[in-house]
Amino acid sequence: AAYVVPLRIGGGTRLKIYEAMAMEKPIISTTIGAEGLPVQNGEHLLLADTPQAFAAECVRVLKDEDTARELGSRAAKIVREQFGWDKVAANFAELCQRAVRLQQPERTKSQVEEELPTVV
């Protein structure tokens, strides 16, 4: 089985792709479908933007179980490392600590905001 994302237009978050990544499914997507995700073509998923190329990549992962398994495994690793409970909890704890420090009179709001992490 594979997860396919044949989006030609669209926006917003790609939560279903993250779910497929977490389930170690091989993913075939258009460039637009994977836009903004921390993934690389051929490493975590397969990108194809023409109907012929998209169909060929779908057939490829259905026929080549090793490639499908490797794509799924590498994609799941990213989800665990960047969005696993440990990572999310640590980021949340850090944000809470910074919010508390913001209330301390010796620190200005701009000083604390400069330290805030960029949330992916």
mmCIF file of N, CA and C in Angstrom:
data_model
loop_
_atom_site.group_PDB
_atom_site.id
_atom_site.type_symbol
_atom_site.label_atom_id
_atom_site.label_comp_id
_atom_site.label_asym_id
_atom_site.label_seq_id
_atom_site.Cartn_x
_atom_site.Cartn_y
_atom_site.Cartn_z
ATOM 1 N N ALA A 1 0.835 -1.183 0.000
ATOM 2 C CA ALA A 1 0.000 0.000 0.000
ATOM 3 C C ALA A 1 0.877 1.244 0.000
ATOM 4 N N ALA A 2 0.351 2.303 -0.566
ATOM 5 C CA ALA A 2 1.071 3.572 -0.618
ATOM 6 C C ALA A 2 0.078 4.697 -0.382
ATOM 7 N N TYR A 3 0.595 5.841 0.001
ATOM 8 C CA TYR A 3 -0.218 7.025 0.215
ATOM 9 C C TYR A 3 0.051 7.982 -0.936
ATOM 10 N N VAL A 4 -0.996 8.391 -1.644
ATOM 11 C CA VAL A 4 -0.808 9.258 -2.802
ATOM 12 C C VAL A 4 -1.443 10.623 -2.557
ATOM 13 N N VAL A 5 -0.731 11.660 -3.009
ATOM 14 C CA VAL A 5 -1.174 13.045 -2.819
ATOM 15 C C VAL A 5 -1.086 13.754 -4.175
ATOM 16 N N PRO A 6 -2.104 13.588 -5.022
ATOM 17 C CA PRO A 6 -2.052 14.176 -6.365
ATOM 18 C C PRO A 6 -2.550 15.624 -6.426
ATOM 19 N N LEU A 7 -2.200 16.432 -5.438
ATOM 20 C CA LEU A 7 -2.652 17.828 -5.403
ATOM 21 C C LEU A 7 -2.023 18.643 -6.525
ATOM 22 N N ARG A 8 -2.854 19.409 -7.187
ATOM 23 C CA ARG A 8 -2.353 20.307 -8.229
ATOM 24 C C ARG A 8 -2.501 21.758 -7.788
ATOM 25 N N ILE A 9 -3.437 22.006 -6.873
ATOM 26 C CA ILE A 9 -3.593 23.318 -6.251
ATOM 27 C C ILE A 9 -3.932 23.079 -4.786
ATOM 28 N N GLY A 10 -3.682 24.058 -3.951
ATOM 29 C CA GLY A 10 -4.060 23.896 -2.556
ATOM 30 C C GLY A 10 -3.124 24.608 -1.617
ATOM 31 N N GLY A 11 -3.496 24.578 -0.365
ATOM 32 C CA GLY A 11 -2.703 25.214 0.671
ATOM 33 C C GLY A 11 -3.050 24.602 2.010
ATOM 34 N N GLY A 12 -2.485 25.179 3.052
ATOM 35 C CA GLY A 12 -2.760 24.684 4.394
ATOM 36 C C GLY A 12 -1.740 23.661 4.841
ATOM 37 N N THR A 13 -2.001 23.098 5.995
ATOM 38 C CA THR A 13 -1.075 22.105 6.537
ATOM 39 C C THR A 13 -1.340 20.749 5.908
ATOM 40 N N ARG A 14 -0.330 19.948 5.879
ATOM 41 C CA ARG A 14 -0.410 18.629 5.248
ATOM 42 C C ARG A 14 -0.471 17.538 6.325
ATOM 43 N N LEU A 15 -1.478 17.622 7.186
ATOM 44 C CA LEU A 15 -1.559 16.692 8.306
ATOM 45 C C LEU A 15 -1.685 15.244 7.858
ATOM 46 N N LYS A 16 -2.403 14.996 6.785
ATOM 47 C CA LYS A 16 -2.558 13.613 6.328
ATOM 48 C C LYS A 16 -1.223 13.029 5.871
ATOM 49 N N ILE A 17 -0.361 13.860 5.321
ATOM 50 C CA ILE A 17 0.963 13.365 4.935
ATOM 51 C C ILE A 17 1.768 13.017 6.183
ATOM 52 N N TYR A 18 1.696 13.863 7.205
ATOM 53 C CA TYR A 18 2.388 13.541 8.458
ATOM 54 C C TYR A 18 1.869 12.224 9.040
ATOM 55 N N GLU A 19 0.567 11.998 8.951
ATOM 56 C CA GLU A 19 -0.006 10.742 9.441
ATOM 57 C C GLU A 19 0.542 9.556 8.654
ATOM 58 N N ALA A 20 0.604 9.688 7.339
ATOM 59 C CA ALA A 20 1.151 8.612 6.505
ATOM 60 C C ALA A 20 2.620 8.377 6.834
ATOM 61 N N MET A 21 3.358 9.463 7.064
ATOM 62 C CA MET A 21 4.770 9.333 7.439
ATOM 63 C C MET A 21 4.896 8.565 8.752
ATOM 64 N N ALA A 22 4.067 8.914 9.736
ATOM 65 C CA ALA A 22 4.119 8.252 11.040
ATOM 66 C C ALA A 22 3.782 6.768 10.931
ATOM 67 N N MET A 23 2.960 6.407 9.948
ATOM 68 C CA MET A 23 2.586 5.003 9.746
ATOM 69 C C MET A 23 3.569 4.259 8.855
ATOM 70 N N GLU A 24 4.663 4.930 8.488
ATOM 71 C CA GLU A 24 5.713 4.341 7.650
ATOM 72 C C GLU A 24 5.212 3.932 6.270
ATOM 73 N N LYS A 25 4.275 4.694 5.742
ATOM 74 C CA LYS A 25 3.762 4.418 4.400
ATOM 75 C C LYS A 25 4.619 5.133 3.362
ATOM 76 N N PRO A 26 4.890 4.495 2.234
ATOM 77 C CA PRO A 26 5.564 5.221 1.153
ATOM 78 C C PRO A 26 4.591 6.260 0.600
ATOM 79 N N ILE A 27 5.118 7.429 0.285
ATOM 80 C CA ILE A 27 4.274 8.535 -0.159
ATOM 81 C C ILE A 27 4.704 8.986 -1.549
ATOM 82 N N ILE A 28 3.714 9.141 -2.424
ATOM 83 C CA ILE A 28 3.939 9.728 -3.736
ATOM 84 C C ILE A 28 3.107 11.003 -3.755
ATOM 85 N N SER A 29 3.738 12.117 -4.072
ATOM 86 C CA SER A 29 3.057 13.399 -4.027
ATOM 87 C C SER A 29 3.502 14.283 -5.179
ATOM 88 N N THR A 30 2.672 15.269 -5.468
ATOM 89 C CA THR A 30 3.113 16.343 -6.345
ATOM 90 C C THR A 30 3.963 17.289 -5.497
ATOM 91 N N THR A 31 4.694 18.151 -6.152
ATOM 92 C CA THR A 31 5.499 19.139 -5.432
ATOM 93 C C THR A 31 4.609 20.011 -4.556
ATOM 94 N N ILE A 32 3.464 20.415 -5.082
ATOM 95 C CA ILE A 32 2.530 21.240 -4.307
ATOM 96 C C ILE A 32 2.003 20.472 -3.100
ATOM 97 N N GLY A 33 1.745 19.198 -3.257
ATOM 98 C CA GLY A 33 1.221 18.394 -2.162
ATOM 99 C C GLY A 33 2.163 18.276 -0.984
ATOM 100 N N ALA A 34 3.459 18.359 -1.243
ATOM 101 C CA ALA A 34 4.455 18.226 -0.174
ATOM 102 C C ALA A 34 5.092 19.563 0.194
ATOM 103 N N GLU A 35 4.556 20.634 -0.353
ATOM 104 C CA GLU A 35 5.117 21.963 -0.126
ATOM 105 C C GLU A 35 5.175 22.296 1.366
ATOM 106 N N GLY A 36 6.344 22.754 1.798
ATOM 107 C CA GLY A 36 6.516 23.170 3.186
ATOM 108 C C GLY A 36 6.870 22.067 4.160
ATOM 109 N N LEU A 37 6.933 20.839 3.690
ATOM 110 C CA LEU A 37 7.265 19.725 4.583
ATOM 111 C C LEU A 37 8.779 19.529 4.637
ATOM 112 N N PRO A 38 9.292 19.053 5.772
ATOM 113 C CA PRO A 38 10.738 18.848 5.918
ATOM 114 C C PRO A 38 11.181 17.523 5.301
ATOM 115 N N VAL A 39 10.943 17.369 4.002
ATOM 116 C CA VAL A 39 11.233 16.109 3.317
ATOM 117 C C VAL A 39 12.029 16.362 2.047
ATOM 118 N N GLN A 40 12.695 15.305 1.587
ATOM 119 C CA GLN A 40 13.468 15.380 0.349
ATOM 120 C C GLN A 40 12.994 14.293 -0.608
ATOM 121 N N ASN A 41 12.863 14.678 -1.863
ATOM 122 C CA ASN A 41 12.458 13.744 -2.902
ATOM 123 C C ASN A 41 13.455 12.593 -2.996
ATOM 124 N N GLY A 42 12.926 11.373 -3.020
ATOM 125 C CA GLY A 42 13.769 10.189 -3.132
ATOM 126 C C GLY A 42 14.318 9.696 -1.810
ATOM 127 N N GLU A 43 14.226 10.533 -0.797
ATOM 128 C CA GLU A 43 14.724 10.165 0.534
ATOM 129 C C GLU A 43 13.566 9.807 1.471
ATOM 130 N N HIS A 44 12.534 10.634 1.472
ATOM 131 C CA HIS A 44 11.401 10.443 2.379
ATOM 132 C C HIS A 44 10.089 10.192 1.644
ATOM 133 N N LEU A 45 10.034 10.585 0.396
ATOM 134 C CA LEU A 45 8.856 10.404 -0.441
ATOM 135 C C LEU A 45 9.290 10.545 -1.891
ATOM 136 N N LEU A 46 8.347 10.310 -2.796
ATOM 137 C CA LEU A 46 8.629 10.475 -4.221
ATOM 138 C C LEU A 46 7.746 11.589 -4.757
ATOM 139 N N LEU A 47 8.348 12.524 -5.477
ATOM 140 C CA LEU A 47 7.613 13.642 -6.060
ATOM 141 C C LEU A 47 7.478 13.458 -7.565
ATOM 142 N N ALA A 48 6.294 13.752 -8.066
ATOM 143 C CA ALA A 48 6.036 13.675 -9.505
ATOM 144 C C ALA A 48 4.922 14.658 -9.837
ATOM 145 N N ASP A 49 5.120 15.441 -10.882
ATOM 146 C CA ASP A 49 4.158 16.490 -11.200
ATOM 147 C C ASP A 49 3.371 16.285 -12.490
ATOM 148 N N THR A 50 3.710 15.277 -13.262
ATOM 149 C CA THR A 50 2.910 14.983 -14.454
ATOM 150 C C THR A 50 2.139 13.692 -14.198
ATOM 151 N N PRO A 51 1.009 13.518 -14.864
ATOM 152 C CA PRO A 51 0.248 12.281 -14.658
ATOM 153 C C PRO A 51 1.072 11.022 -14.943
ATOM 154 N N GLN A 52 1.885 11.054 -15.994
ATOM 155 C CA GLN A 52 2.689 9.888 -16.348
ATOM 156 C C GLN A 52 3.734 9.586 -15.271
ATOM 157 N N ALA A 53 4.428 10.618 -14.817
ATOM 158 C CA ALA A 53 5.454 10.421 -13.787
ATOM 159 C C ALA A 53 4.820 9.985 -12.472
ATOM 160 N N PHE A 54 3.665 10.549 -12.147
ATOM 161 C CA PHE A 54 2.973 10.187 -10.912
ATOM 162 C C PHE A 54 2.578 8.713 -10.941
ATOM 163 N N ALA A 55 1.997 8.290 -12.047
ATOM 164 C CA ALA A 55 1.602 6.884 -12.187
ATOM 165 C C ALA A 55 2.818 5.968 -12.119
ATOM 166 N N ALA A 56 3.912 6.370 -12.751
ATOM 167 C CA ALA A 56 5.130 5.551 -12.735
ATOM 168 C C ALA A 56 5.672 5.389 -11.318
ATOM 169 N N GLU A 57 5.646 6.458 -10.521
ATOM 170 C CA GLU A 57 6.136 6.361 -9.140
ATOM 171 C C GLU A 57 5.216 5.492 -8.288
ATOM 172 N N CYS A 58 3.914 5.552 -8.547
ATOM 173 C CA CYS A 58 2.977 4.681 -7.828
ATOM 174 C C CYS A 58 3.271 3.215 -8.124
ATOM 175 N N VAL A 59 3.455 2.905 -9.395
ATOM 176 C CA VAL A 59 3.776 1.532 -9.793
ATOM 177 C C VAL A 59 5.109 1.114 -9.180
ATOM 178 N N ARG A 60 6.068 2.018 -9.178
ATOM 179 C CA ARG A 60 7.401 1.725 -8.616
ATOM 180 C C ARG A 60 7.313 1.262 -7.161
ATOM 181 N N VAL A 61 6.592 2.008 -6.309
ATOM 182 C CA VAL A 61 6.548 1.605 -4.895
ATOM 183 C C VAL A 61 5.697 0.362 -4.674
ATOM 184 N N LEU A 62 4.729 0.133 -5.543
ATOM 185 C CA LEU A 62 3.936 -1.084 -5.401
ATOM 186 C C LEU A 62 4.713 -2.324 -5.822
ATOM 187 N N LYS A 63 5.619 -2.173 -6.775
ATOM 188 C CA LYS A 63 6.425 -3.305 -7.243
ATOM 189 C C LYS A 63 7.697 -3.506 -6.431
ATOM 190 N N ASP A 64 8.278 -2.428 -5.936
ATOM 191 C CA ASP A 64 9.565 -2.494 -5.238
ATOM 192 C C ASP A 64 9.347 -2.320 -3.735
ATOM 193 N N GLU A 65 9.165 -3.445 -3.055
ATOM 194 C CA GLU A 65 8.876 -3.408 -1.619
ATOM 195 C C GLU A 65 10.021 -2.815 -0.805
ATOM 196 N N ASP A 66 11.254 -3.039 -1.234
ATOM 197 C CA ASP A 66 12.393 -2.477 -0.501
ATOM 198 C C ASP A 66 12.380 -0.952 -0.541
ATOM 199 N N THR A 67 12.152 -0.402 -1.715
ATOM 200 C CA THR A 67 12.078 1.060 -1.838
ATOM 201 C C THR A 67 10.929 1.601 -0.999
ATOM 202 N N ALA A 68 9.779 0.960 -1.077
ATOM 203 C CA ALA A 68 8.616 1.395 -0.299
ATOM 204 C C ALA A 68 8.921 1.375 1.192
ATOM 205 N N ARG A 69 9.537 0.315 1.657
ATOM 206 C CA ARG A 69 9.867 0.173 3.081
ATOM 207 C C ARG A 69 10.881 1.233 3.520
ATOM 208 N N GLU A 70 11.903 1.466 2.695
ATOM 209 C CA GLU A 70 12.936 2.453 3.037
ATOM 210 C C GLU A 70 12.366 3.869 3.078
ATOM 211 N N LEU A 71 11.544 4.219 2.097
ATOM 212 C CA LEU A 71 10.908 5.541 2.100
ATOM 213 C C LEU A 71 10.064 5.727 3.357
ATOM 214 N N GLY A 72 9.259 4.732 3.668
ATOM 215 C CA GLY A 72 8.402 4.812 4.851
ATOM 216 C C GLY A 72 9.192 4.912 6.137
ATOM 217 N N SER A 73 10.256 4.155 6.228
ATOM 218 C CA SER A 73 11.086 4.166 7.432
ATOM 219 C C SER A 73 11.761 5.519 7.643
ATOM 220 N N ARG A 74 12.325 6.069 6.590
ATOM 221 C CA ARG A 74 13.000 7.377 6.708
ATOM 222 C C ARG A 74 11.998 8.495 7.009
ATOM 223 N N ALA A 75 10.816 8.421 6.420
ATOM 224 C CA ALA A 75 9.787 9.433 6.690
ATOM 225 C C ALA A 75 9.325 9.358 8.145
ATOM 226 N N ALA A 76 9.134 8.152 8.649
ATOM 227 C CA ALA A 76 8.700 7.986 10.041
ATOM 228 C C ALA A 76 9.751 8.510 11.013
ATOM 229 N N LYS A 77 11.004 8.352 10.662
ATOM 230 C CA LYS A 77 12.087 8.840 11.528
ATOM 231 C C LYS A 77 11.992 10.357 11.700
ATOM 232 N N ILE A 78 11.715 11.068 10.620
ATOM 233 C CA ILE A 78 11.571 12.526 10.705
ATOM 234 C C ILE A 78 10.422 12.900 11.637
ATOM 235 N N VAL A 79 9.297 12.227 11.492
ATOM 236 C CA VAL A 79 8.138 12.533 12.332
ATOM 237 C C VAL A 79 8.473 12.292 13.800
ATOM 238 N N ARG A 80 9.124 11.185 14.089
ATOM 239 C CA ARG A 80 9.491 10.900 15.487
ATOM 240 C C ARG A 80 10.452 11.947 16.030
ATOM 241 N N GLU A 81 11.455 12.309 15.231
ATOM 242 C CA GLU A 81 12.472 13.255 15.695
ATOM 243 C C GLU A 81 11.941 14.678 15.838
ATOM 244 N N GLN A 82 11.093 15.110 14.933
ATOM 245 C CA GLN A 82 10.652 16.504 14.944
ATOM 246 C C GLN A 82 9.294 16.728 15.599
ATOM 247 N N PHE A 83 8.454 15.690 15.614
ATOM 248 C CA PHE A 83 7.096 15.883 16.099
ATOM 249 C C PHE A 83 6.651 14.838 17.115
ATOM 250 N N GLY A 84 7.579 14.035 17.618
ATOM 251 C CA GLY A 84 7.243 13.046 18.638
ATOM 252 C C GLY A 84 6.891 13.724 19.953
ATOM 253 N N TRP A 85 6.272 12.964 20.844
ATOM 254 C CA TRP A 85 5.838 13.529 22.125
ATOM 255 C C TRP A 85 6.994 14.145 22.902
ATOM 256 N N ASP A 86 8.146 13.503 22.896
ATOM 257 C CA ASP A 86 9.294 14.051 23.630
ATOM 258 C C ASP A 86 9.662 15.433 23.108
ATOM 259 N N LYS A 87 9.715 15.575 21.801
ATOM 260 C CA LYS A 87 10.085 16.852 21.185
ATOM 261 C C LYS A 87 9.011 17.908 21.443
ATOM 262 N N VAL A 88 7.754 17.553 21.257
ATOM 263 C CA VAL A 88 6.658 18.498 21.463
ATOM 264 C C VAL A 88 6.598 18.936 22.924
ATOM 265 N N ALA A 89 6.740 17.982 23.843
ATOM 266 C CA ALA A 89 6.702 18.315 25.270
ATOM 267 C C ALA A 89 7.863 19.225 25.657
ATOM 268 N N ALA A 90 9.045 18.957 25.128
ATOM 269 C CA ALA A 90 10.209 19.794 25.434
ATOM 270 C C ALA A 90 10.006 21.210 24.898
ATOM 271 N N ASN A 91 9.494 21.335 23.682
ATOM 272 C CA ASN A 91 9.220 22.661 23.114
ATOM 273 C C ASN A 91 8.172 23.408 23.933
ATOM 274 N N PHE A 92 7.133 22.698 24.347
ATOM 275 C CA PHE A 92 6.076 23.324 25.140
ATOM 276 C C PHE A 92 6.609 23.775 26.495
ATOM 277 N N ALA A 93 7.408 22.937 27.139
ATOM 278 C CA ALA A 93 7.992 23.298 28.439
ATOM 279 C C ALA A 93 8.873 24.532 28.308
ATOM 280 N N GLU A 94 9.657 24.590 27.247
ATOM 281 C CA GLU A 94 10.523 25.750 27.025
ATOM 282 C C GLU A 94 9.698 27.018 26.809
ATOM 283 N N LEU A 95 8.630 26.919 26.049
ATOM 284 C CA LEU A 95 7.762 28.085 25.841
ATOM 285 C C LEU A 95 7.128 28.544 27.150
ATOM 286 N N CYS A 96 6.720 27.595 27.985
ATOM 287 C CA CYS A 96 6.146 27.947 29.288
ATOM 288 C C CYS A 96 7.178 28.643 30.168
ATOM 289 N N GLN A 97 8.396 28.127 30.182
ATOM 290 C CA GLN A 97 9.458 28.746 30.979
ATOM 291 C C GLN A 97 9.734 30.165 30.498
ATOM 292 N N ARG A 98 9.736 30.357 29.215
ATOM 293 C CA ARG A 98 9.978 31.702 28.683
ATOM 294 C C ARG A 98 8.822 32.637 29.005
ATOM 295 N N ALA A 99 7.605 32.121 29.010
ATOM 296 C CA ALA A 99 6.452 32.946 29.379
ATOM 297 C C ALA A 99 6.565 33.398 30.833
ATOM 298 N N VAL A 100 7.034 32.516 31.698
ATOM 299 C CA VAL A 100 7.235 32.875 33.105
ATOM 300 C C VAL A 100 8.321 33.937 33.219
ATOM 301 N N ARG A 101 9.412 33.748 32.489
ATOM 302 C CA ARG A 101 10.498 34.733 32.533
ATOM 303 C C ARG A 101 10.034 36.091 32.015
ATOM 304 N N LEU A 102 9.092 36.087 31.096
ATOM 305 C CA LEU A 102 8.565 37.337 30.556
ATOM 306 C C LEU A 102 7.919 38.178 31.654
ATOM 307 N N GLN A 103 7.381 37.517 32.646
ATOM 308 C CA GLN A 103 6.721 38.220 33.745
ATOM 309 C C GLN A 103 7.713 38.816 34.738
ATOM 310 N N GLN A 104 8.970 38.447 34.623
ATOM 311 C CA GLN A 104 9.988 38.981 35.525
ATOM 312 C C GLN A 104 10.316 40.408 35.104
ATOM 313 N N PRO A 105 10.344 41.345 36.041
ATOM 314 C CA PRO A 105 10.503 42.761 35.694
ATOM 315 C C PRO A 105 11.830 43.116 35.034
ATOM 316 N N GLU A 106 12.884 42.374 35.297
ATOM 317 C CA GLU A 106 14.182 42.748 34.735
ATOM 318 C C GLU A 106 14.315 42.394 33.252
ATOM 319 N N ARG A 107 13.373 41.651 32.710
ATOM 320 C CA ARG A 107 13.447 41.266 31.301
ATOM 321 C C ARG A 107 12.325 41.962 30.538
ATOM 322 N N THR A 108 12.671 42.469 29.387
ATOM 323 C CA THR A 108 11.654 43.107 28.556
ATOM 324 C C THR A 108 11.026 42.073 27.629
ATOM 325 N N LYS A 109 9.875 42.411 27.141
ATOM 326 C CA LYS A 109 9.179 41.518 26.216
ATOM 327 C C LYS A 109 10.037 41.237 24.985
ATOM 328 N N SER A 110 10.698 42.238 24.436
ATOM 329 C CA SER A 110 11.507 42.034 23.231
ATOM 330 C C SER A 110 12.699 41.118 23.496
ATOM 331 N N GLN A 111 13.267 41.169 24.705
ATOM 332 C CA GLN A 111 14.381 40.271 25.033
ATOM 333 C C GLN A 111 13.916 38.818 25.026
ATOM 334 N N VAL A 112 12.762 38.570 25.598
ATOM 335 C CA VAL A 112 12.236 37.204 25.644
ATOM 336 C C VAL A 112 11.839 36.745 24.244
ATOM 337 N N GLU A 113 11.195 37.613 23.468
ATOM 338 C CA GLU A 113 10.767 37.231 22.117
ATOM 339 C C GLU A 113 11.953 36.873 21.230
ATOM 340 N N GLU A 114 13.081 37.521 21.440
ATOM 341 C CA GLU A 114 14.281 37.204 20.659
ATOM 342 C C GLU A 114 14.745 35.776 20.912
ATOM 343 N N GLU A 115 14.456 35.251 22.087
ATOM 344 C CA GLU A 115 14.894 33.905 22.453
ATOM 345 C C GLU A 115 13.909 32.826 22.031
ATOM 346 N N LEU A 116 12.708 33.212 21.637
ATOM 347 C CA LEU A 116 11.694 32.215 21.301
ATOM 348 C C LEU A 116 12.142 31.372 20.117
ATOM 349 N N PRO A 117 11.916 30.053 20.207
ATOM 350 C CA PRO A 117 12.298 29.186 19.089
ATOM 351 C C PRO A 117 11.331 29.357 17.930
ATOM 352 N N THR A 118 11.804 29.039 16.764
ATOM 353 C CA THR A 118 10.945 29.015 15.597
ATOM 354 C C THR A 118 10.214 27.690 15.605
ATOM 355 N N VAL A 119 8.900 27.730 15.635
ATOM 356 C CA VAL A 119 8.098 26.513 15.664
ATOM 357 C C VAL A 119 7.895 26.050 14.241
ATOM 358 N N VAL A 120 8.169 24.771 13.997
ATOM 359 C CA VAL A 120 8.036 24.198 12.661
ATOM 360 C C VAL A 120 6.599 23.859 12.401
#
